[in-house]
Short mmCIF file of C-alpha atoms in Angstrom, two decimals:
data_model
loop_
_atom_site.label_atom_id
_atom_site.label_comp_id
_atom_site.label_asym_id
_atom_site.label_seq_id
_atom_site.Cartn_x
_atom_site.Cartn_y
_atom_site.Cartn_z
CA GLN R 105 -2.99 0.77 -21.13
CA LYS R 106 -1.29 -1.19 -18.33
CA VAL R 107 -4.21 -1.26 -15.93
CA VAL R 108 -6.14 -4.50 -16.38
CA CYS R 109 -9.23 -6.01 -14.71
CA GLY R 110 -8.35 -9.08 -12.68
CA ILE R 111 -11.93 -10.44 -13.02
CA CYS R 112 -12.80 -10.31 -16.73
CA GLY R 113 -9.32 -9.48 -18.15
CA ARG R 114 -10.48 -6.29 -19.97
CA SER R 115 -8.69 -2.94 -19.72
CA TYR R 116 -9.39 -0.26 -17.15
CA TYR R 117 -9.74 3.26 -18.44
CA LEU R 118 -9.46 6.62 -16.71
CA ILE R 119 -12.47 8.94 -16.64
CA GLY R 120 -13.39 12.16 -14.84
CA ALA R 121 -11.70 15.50 -14.63
CA ALA R 122 -12.04 16.98 -11.16
CA ASN R 123 -11.72 13.63 -9.33
CA PRO R 124 -10.51 11.06 -11.92
CA TYR R 125 -10.96 7.35 -11.34
CA TRP R 126 -10.34 4.08 -13.09
CA GLN R 127 -13.20 1.86 -14.30
CA CYS R 128 -13.34 -1.55 -16.01
CA SER R 129 -14.38 -1.30 -19.68
CA GLY R 130 -16.78 -4.18 -19.12
CA ARG R 131 -18.68 -2.51 -16.35
CA PHE R 132 -21.63 -1.60 -18.60
CA ASP R 133 -21.59 -4.73 -20.75
CA LEU R 134 -25.23 -5.63 -21.48
CA VAL R 135 -24.63 -9.40 -21.59
CA LYS R 136 -22.35 -9.93 -18.62
CA PRO R 137 -21.33 -6.74 -16.84
CA CYS R 138 -18.14 -6.80 -14.79
CA THR R 139 -18.56 -6.29 -11.05
CA ASN R 140 -15.01 -5.14 -10.30
CA VAL R 141 -14.55 -1.97 -8.28
CA LEU R 142 -13.80 1.61 -9.21
CA LEU R 143 -10.34 2.89 -8.21
CA HIS R 144 -9.51 6.53 -7.77
CA ASP R 145 -6.44 7.67 -9.65
CA GLU R 146 -5.09 9.30 -6.49
CA THR R 147 -5.25 5.94 -4.67
CA LEU R 148 -3.53 4.05 -7.53
CA SER R 149 -0.74 6.65 -7.80
CA GLU R 150 -0.22 6.50 -4.08
CA MET R 151 0.08 2.63 -4.14
CA TRP R 152 2.72 2.88 -6.96
CA ARG R 153 4.57 5.62 -5.07
CA ILE R 154 4.80 3.45 -1.96
CA ILE R 155 6.15 0.48 -4.00
CA MET R 156 8.83 2.63 -5.58
CA THR R 157 9.71 4.19 -2.18
CA LYS R 158 10.22 0.75 -0.71
CA LEU R 159 12.33 -0.47 -3.63
CA THR R 160 14.41 2.67 -3.85
CA THR R 161 15.19 2.66 -0.16
CA HIS R 162 15.91 -1.09 0.11
CA ALA R 163 17.15 -1.98 -3.35
CA ASP R 164 20.33 -3.41 -1.86
CA ASP R 165 18.23 -5.69 0.40
CA VAL R 166 15.81 -6.95 -2.27
CA LEU R 167 17.12 -6.58 -5.80
CA LEU R 168 20.88 -6.72 -5.44
CA PRO R 169 20.92 -10.19 -3.73
CA LEU R 170 18.45 -11.40 -6.41
CA ILE R 171 20.90 -10.39 -9.20
CA GLY R 172 23.73 -12.30 -7.43
CA GLN R 173 21.55 -15.40 -6.98
CA LEU R 174 20.49 -15.39 -10.62
CA GLU R 175 24.08 -15.11 -11.78
CA LYS R 176 25.05 -18.13 -9.60
CA ILE R 177 22.11 -20.04 -11.03
CA GLY R 178 23.28 -19.21 -14.55
CA GLU R 179 26.85 -20.37 -13.78
CA ASN R 180 25.74 -23.56 -12.17
CA SER R 181 23.27 -24.44 -14.94
CA ALA R 182 26.30 -25.19 -17.17
CA ASN R 183 27.29 -27.99 -14.84
CA THR R 184 23.93 -29.75 -14.72
CA ALA R 185 22.92 -33.24 -15.74
CA ASP R 186 22.45 -31.93 -19.30
CA SER R 187 26.13 -30.98 -19.52
CA ALA R 188 27.12 -34.42 -18.18
CA ARG R 189 24.90 -36.02 -20.83
CA LEU R 190 26.65 -34.02 -23.60
CA ASN R 191 30.04 -35.25 -22.44
CA GLU R 192 28.70 -38.76 -22.30
CA ILE R 193 27.47 -38.53 -25.91
CA ARG R 194 30.92 -37.31 -27.01
CA MET R 195 32.58 -40.24 -25.32
CA GLN R 196 30.13 -42.72 -26.85
CA LYS R 197 30.89 -41.36 -30.35
CA MET R 198 34.59 -41.62 -29.72
CA THR R 199 34.15 -45.22 -28.55
CA LEU R 200 32.10 -46.12 -31.62
CA ARG R 201 34.78 -44.67 -33.95
CA LYS R 202 37.51 -46.61 -32.13
CA MET R 203 35.57 -49.85 -32.31
CA CYS R 204 35.02 -49.29 -36.06
CA ALA R 205 38.70 -48.64 -36.60
CA GLU R 206 39.58 -51.92 -34.82
CA GLY R 207 37.04 -53.78 -36.96
CA LEU R 208 34.79 -54.74 -34.17
CA ILE R 209 31.65 -53.13 -35.71
CA ALA R 210 30.68 -52.09 -39.26
CA TYR R 211 30.80 -48.48 -40.36
CA SER R 212 27.04 -48.53 -41.19
CA GLU R 213 26.30 -49.44 -37.58
CA VAL R 214 28.39 -46.46 -36.45
CA LEU R 215 26.45 -44.13 -38.67
CA ASN R 216 23.12 -45.42 -37.44
CA ALA R 217 24.17 -45.04 -33.80
CA GLU R 218 25.66 -41.55 -34.37
CA THR R 219 22.43 -40.37 -36.04
CA GLY R 220 20.48 -40.88 -32.79
CA LEU R 221 23.25 -39.52 -30.67
CA ASN R 222 23.59 -36.34 -32.84
CA ALA R 223 19.82 -35.74 -32.62
CA GLU R 224 19.92 -36.03 -28.86
CA TYR R 225 23.02 -33.81 -28.70
CA ALA R 226 21.32 -31.10 -30.73
CA ALA R 227 18.14 -31.24 -28.64
CA ILE R 228 20.03 -30.93 -25.37
CA SER R 229 22.25 -28.10 -26.75
CA GLU R 230 19.18 -26.15 -27.92
CA LYS R 231 17.56 -26.65 -24.54
CA MET R 232 20.67 -25.31 -22.76
CA ARG R 233 20.92 -22.39 -25.17
CA ARG R 234 17.28 -21.34 -24.52
CA ARG R 235 17.81 -21.72 -20.77
CA SER R 236 20.94 -19.60 -20.94
CA GLU R 237 19.19 -16.91 -22.99
CA SER R 238 16.26 -16.87 -20.59
CA SER R 239 18.53 -16.55 -17.64
CA THR R 240 20.58 -13.78 -19.30
CA THR R 241 17.38 -11.85 -20.27
CA LEU R 242 16.04 -12.14 -16.78
CA ILE R 243 19.30 -10.88 -15.21
CA GLY R 244 19.28 -7.98 -17.65
CA GLU R 245 15.73 -7.06 -16.71
CA ILE R 246 16.48 -7.20 -12.97
CA ASN R 247 19.59 -5.07 -13.56
CA THR R 248 17.46 -2.53 -15.41
CA LEU R 249 14.97 -2.55 -12.59
CA TYR R 250 17.80 -2.07 -10.06
CA LYS R 251 19.26 0.89 -11.92
CA ALA R 252 15.85 2.45 -12.50
CA VAL R 253 14.90 2.52 -8.79
CA LEU R 254 18.25 3.99 -7.88
CA HIS R 255 17.84 7.01 -10.18
CA ASP R 256 15.14 9.67 -9.81
CA GLN R 257 13.29 9.38 -13.09
CA GLY R 258 9.74 10.37 -12.30
CA LEU R 259 7.20 7.59 -11.85
CA LYS R 260 9.43 5.00 -13.73
CA THR R 261 6.38 3.44 -15.37
CA ASP R 262 8.64 1.88 -18.04
CA ILE R 263 9.57 -0.86 -15.55
CA LEU R 264 5.83 -1.56 -14.94
CA LYS R 265 4.30 -4.25 -17.16
CA ALA R 266 0.77 -4.35 -15.82
CA VAL R 267 -1.52 -3.65 -12.89
CA ARG R 268 -4.27 -6.17 -12.27
CA ILE R 269 -7.10 -4.94 -10.03
CA THR R 270 -9.20 -7.53 -8.28
CA TYR R 271 -11.74 -5.96 -5.88
CA ASP R 272 -9.72 -4.78 -2.86
CA THR R 273 -6.20 -5.89 -4.12
CA ALA R 274 -3.95 -4.70 -6.93
CA CYS R 275 -1.12 -6.83 -8.38
CA PHE R 276 1.75 -4.79 -9.83
CA GLU R 277 3.79 -6.81 -12.34
CA LEU R 278 7.32 -5.44 -12.87
CA VAL R 279 9.95 -6.44 -15.40
CA GLY R 280 11.72 -9.65 -14.50
CA GLY R 281 8.51 -11.42 -13.56
CA ILE R 282 8.26 -9.79 -10.12
CA HIS R 283 4.71 -9.44 -8.76
CA PHE R 284 3.80 -7.23 -5.78
CA THR R 285 0.29 -7.64 -4.45
CA VAL R 286 -1.01 -4.63 -2.46
CA ASN R 287 -4.17 -4.13 -0.62
CA VAL R 288 -6.15 -1.10 -1.86
CA PRO R 289 -6.12 1.44 1.03
CA LYS R 290 -9.29 3.07 2.14
CA ARG R 291 -9.72 6.50 0.69
CA ASP R 292 -10.16 9.55 2.90
CA LYS R 293 -13.75 10.52 2.34
CA ARG R 294 -13.66 13.79 4.24
CA ILE R 295 -14.95 16.76 2.32
CA PHE R 296 -12.46 19.62 2.33
CA SER R 297 -14.97 22.36 1.51
CA VAL R 298 -14.44 25.82 2.87
CA GLN R 299 -16.62 26.18 5.92
CA GLU R 300 -16.68 28.38 9.01
CA PRO R 301 -13.83 27.49 11.38
CA ILE R 302 -16.32 26.88 14.20
CA LYS R 303 -18.16 24.19 12.22
CA VAL R 304 -14.91 22.45 11.34
CA ILE R 305 -13.66 22.55 14.91
CA ARG R 306 -16.96 21.21 16.20
CA SER R 307 -16.77 18.20 13.90
CA LEU R 308 -13.40 17.28 15.29
CA ALA R 309 -13.74 18.29 18.98
CA LEU R 310 -13.51 15.70 21.70
CA CYS R 311 -13.24 15.91 25.49
CA GLY R 312 -9.63 15.71 26.64
CA LYS R 313 -10.64 13.77 29.78
CA CYS R 314 -13.09 11.06 28.66
CA GLY R 315 -12.79 11.30 24.88
CA GLY R 316 -16.50 11.97 24.43
CA ARG R 317 -18.14 14.34 22.06
CA ILE R 318 -18.33 18.06 22.76
CA SER R 319 -21.64 19.87 22.49
CA ARG R 320 -22.06 23.48 21.39
CA ARG R 321 -25.24 25.10 22.70
CA LYS R 322 -26.50 28.63 23.00
CA VAL R 323 -26.99 29.77 26.57
CA GLU R 324 -28.24 33.29 27.24
CA GLY R 325 -27.20 34.45 23.80
CA ILE R 326 -23.68 32.91 23.98
CA TYR R 327 -22.56 29.68 22.43
CA LEU R 328 -20.80 27.43 24.97
CA TRP R 329 -18.77 24.23 24.47
CA LYS R 330 -18.87 21.44 27.03
CA CYS R 331 -18.54 17.67 27.35
CA GLN R 332 -21.73 15.68 26.76
CA ASN R 333 -20.79 13.00 29.29
CA ARG R 334 -22.32 13.97 32.65
CA ARG R 335 -20.09 11.49 34.40
CA CYS R 336 -16.94 13.22 33.20
CA GLN R 337 -14.96 15.32 35.69
CA TRP R 338 -14.82 18.13 33.20
CA TRP R 339 -18.54 18.10 32.43
CA LYS R 340 -19.14 21.55 33.96
CA ILE R 341 -16.19 23.23 32.24
CA LYS R 342 -17.28 25.53 29.39
CA HIS R 343 -15.58 27.36 26.55
CA THR R 344 -16.82 30.10 24.25
CA ASP R 345 -16.48 30.31 20.46
CA GLU R 346 -13.87 33.02 20.85
CA GLU R 347 -11.72 30.82 23.10
CA MET R 348 -11.97 27.89 20.73
CA LEU R 349 -10.97 30.05 17.77
CA ALA R 350 -8.13 31.59 19.69
CA HIS R 351 -6.77 28.16 20.64
CA ALA R 352 -7.00 26.84 17.13
CA ALA R 353 -5.32 29.96 15.68
CA ASP R 354 -2.60 29.68 18.32
CA VAL R 355 -1.80 26.11 17.31
CA TYR R 356 -1.82 27.11 13.63
CA ALA R 357 0.62 29.93 14.29
CA LYS R 358 2.85 27.68 16.37
CA VAL R 359 3.17 25.05 13.68
CA ARG R 360 3.70 27.65 10.96
CA CYS R 361 6.52 29.30 12.95
CA ASN R 362 8.05 25.98 13.91
CA PRO R 363 7.28 23.18 11.37
CA ARG R 364 9.45 20.80 13.43
CA LEU R 365 6.52 20.40 15.81
CA ILE R 366 4.76 18.16 13.28
CA ARG R 367 7.84 16.49 11.77
CA LEU R 368 8.50 12.80 12.37
CA ARG R 369 11.99 11.54 13.19
CA CYS R 370 11.34 7.92 12.19
CA PRO R 371 12.43 6.65 8.71
CA ALA R 372 9.86 6.34 5.94
CA THR R 373 10.58 2.60 5.50
CA GLU R 374 12.11 -0.11 7.61
CA TYR R 375 13.25 -3.57 6.51
CA ARG R 376 12.68 -6.36 9.04
CA PRO R 377 13.44 -9.79 7.64
CA THR R 378 11.26 -12.50 9.12
CA LYS R 379 12.21 -16.06 10.08
CA GLN R 380 10.58 -17.28 6.87
CA VAL R 381 12.88 -15.05 4.76
CA ILE R 382 15.95 -16.40 6.52
CA GLU R 383 14.83 -19.98 6.00
CA MET R 384 13.97 -19.36 2.31
CA GLN R 385 17.39 -17.88 1.78
CA GLU R 386 19.21 -20.76 3.37
CA SER R 387 17.16 -23.26 1.39
CA LEU R 388 17.87 -21.43 -1.90
CA GLU R 389 21.62 -21.37 -1.24
CA LYS R 390 21.58 -25.15 -0.77
CA LEU R 391 19.52 -25.70 -3.87
CA ILE R 392 21.86 -23.57 -6.00
CA THR R 393 24.80 -25.78 -5.16
CA SER R 394 22.83 -28.93 -6.02
CA ASP R 395 21.68 -30.11 -9.41
CA SER R 396 18.18 -28.64 -9.16
CA ASP R 397 16.03 -27.50 -12.05
CA THR R 398 16.97 -24.02 -13.31
CA HIS R 399 13.40 -22.80 -13.71
CA MET R 400 12.63 -23.86 -10.10
CA LEU R 401 15.68 -22.08 -8.83
CA ILE R 402 14.76 -18.88 -10.66
CA LYS R 403 11.24 -19.01 -9.31
CA ALA R 404 12.50 -19.57 -5.78
CA ALA R 405 14.90 -16.59 -6.11
CA VAL R 406 12.12 -14.28 -7.32
CA ASP R 407 9.73 -15.51 -4.62
CA LEU R 408 12.44 -14.74 -2.03
CA ALA R 409 12.75 -11.15 -3.39
CA VAL R 410 8.98 -10.67 -3.17
CA GLU R 411 8.98 -12.03 0.39
CA LYS R 412 11.80 -9.57 1.29
CA TYR R 413 9.72 -6.76 -0.15
CA ASN R 414 6.77 -7.81 2.00
CA CYS R 415 9.04 -7.44 5.08
CA ILE R 416 9.48 -3.70 4.35
CA GLU R 417 7.19 -1.66 6.53
CA PHE R 418 6.10 1.72 5.12
CA ASN R 419 5.31 4.44 7.61
CA SER R 420 2.18 6.09 6.22
CA ASN R 421 2.54 8.89 8.72
CA ILE R 422 5.45 10.20 6.64
CA ARG R 423 3.05 10.78 3.79
CA GLN R 424 0.56 12.43 6.15
CA THR R 425 3.29 14.82 7.24
CA GLU R 426 3.84 15.78 3.61
CA LYS R 427 0.08 16.46 3.32
CA ILE R 428 0.26 18.76 6.33
CA VAL R 429 3.18 20.69 4.88
CA ASP R 430 1.37 20.93 1.55
CA ALA R 431 -1.77 22.22 3.37
CA PHE R 432 0.30 25.12 4.79
CA GLU R 433 1.10 26.25 1.28
CA ASN R 434 -2.21 25.63 -0.48
CA SER R 435 -4.99 26.03 2.18
CA SER R 436 -7.11 29.12 1.73
CA GLY R 437 -7.70 29.63 5.45
CA LEU R 438 -7.88 28.25 8.93
CA SER R 439 -10.96 26.11 8.36
CA GLU R 440 -9.55 24.39 5.28
CA PHE R 441 -6.24 23.78 6.99
CA ILE R 442 -7.91 22.20 10.03
CA ALA R 443 -10.14 20.06 7.82
CA LYS R 444 -7.17 18.71 5.82
CA THR R 445 -4.66 18.15 8.56
CA VAL R 446 -6.33 17.61 11.93
CA LYS R 447 -7.66 14.27 13.19
CA HIS R 448 -9.03 15.33 16.60
CA ILE R 449 -9.13 18.41 18.78
CA TYR R 450 -9.11 17.51 22.47
CA ILE R 451 -10.65 20.12 24.77
CA THR R 452 -9.11 20.62 28.21
CA PRO R 453 -9.98 23.17 30.93
CA ASP R 454 -7.35 25.75 29.87
CA ARG R 455 -6.12 24.80 26.38
CA VAL R 456 -6.66 22.41 23.46
CA ARG R 457 -4.52 19.52 22.22
CA VAL R 458 -4.57 19.28 18.43
CA LYS R 459 -3.81 15.74 17.08
CA PHE R 460 -2.74 15.90 13.45
CA ILE R 461 -3.31 13.15 10.88
CA ASN R 462 0.30 11.97 11.22
CA GLY R 463 -0.07 11.32 14.95
CA LYS R 464 1.80 14.40 16.21
CA THR R 465 0.10 16.50 18.94
CA VAL R 466 0.53 20.23 19.44
CA LYS R 467 -0.86 22.13 22.46
CA SER R 468 -2.11 25.69 22.46
CA GLU R 469 -0.96 28.19 25.05
CA ARG R 470 -2.67 28.09 28.45
CA SER R 471 -5.58 30.38 28.90
CA THR R 472 -6.59 32.06 32.19
CA ASN R 473 -10.01 33.20 30.89
CA HIS R 474 -11.97 30.00 31.31
CA GLU R 475 -14.72 28.84 33.52
#
């Protein structure tokens, strides 16, 4: 109920069983059908997972400073021009009373003047009360968000207000008025059906010298693999099906015995503040000390937090590594494992180099039985 169409404003609903996807409820409207895109549930869940990973890892860089800035804004709002005007009204009323006591003005004139001053005083007080309540509520929501991302509580969808999908972007609205706009990633369209290992290897095989495609042709009753580029230095080098299967099985056994071969040592996220973030932070600190409008300050603080979030780089290869590890446990055989985890297989004269989807490369053992 939180996924909304950014084009027509109607709700998205989830359909499908084997491969569920989100679809706008106005897609089949007979009068004016909505043209917004379909979004696979796997893609939407992955986008939300990345957002929570970034916030969880860098909550002290994004959310904690925001809480401190909002508290300063709330404290300084009590010393604004409105507070000065309230003090001025009190002084005017005291002056009127004193003049009346000295007989300089009539009591009726004092009552008439105080009526207008009291109305102005009540209006300003109500305005300050609402502003204080709004600031307190916002600080409470940001604190709730900060505590939620620090504790492992599933998907934490209670801190999510809405997701607005607009073609190739999705805007995630969190509590506290924070909006994160994310580009919808392209979905992996490879079909992970169980095929013969040879067919899977052939679809991924490339020449290790020139990067060209590898052909598999039957010569005198034997299938041979060779580079299609006649200008390549390795054009005359050939491999048999048995050699290709042996190399692929060798890499599979290597990685299974030593999973560190495909592990990445880099962090999943990295926070790199830009020059714009530093300038926005300095400008906000100056505005907080001045008599600026509270709503403008709050908006500037939230915008700064969003800009800090945009400076967090997520290494998608970490997720790809998790998919490789998961494939070890759930793949039914060599062909399915290769189809799920391998990006390219580079053929060399005496071995193969298998490049996995996370960028890591593993070589098979050298073979002496090659032409």
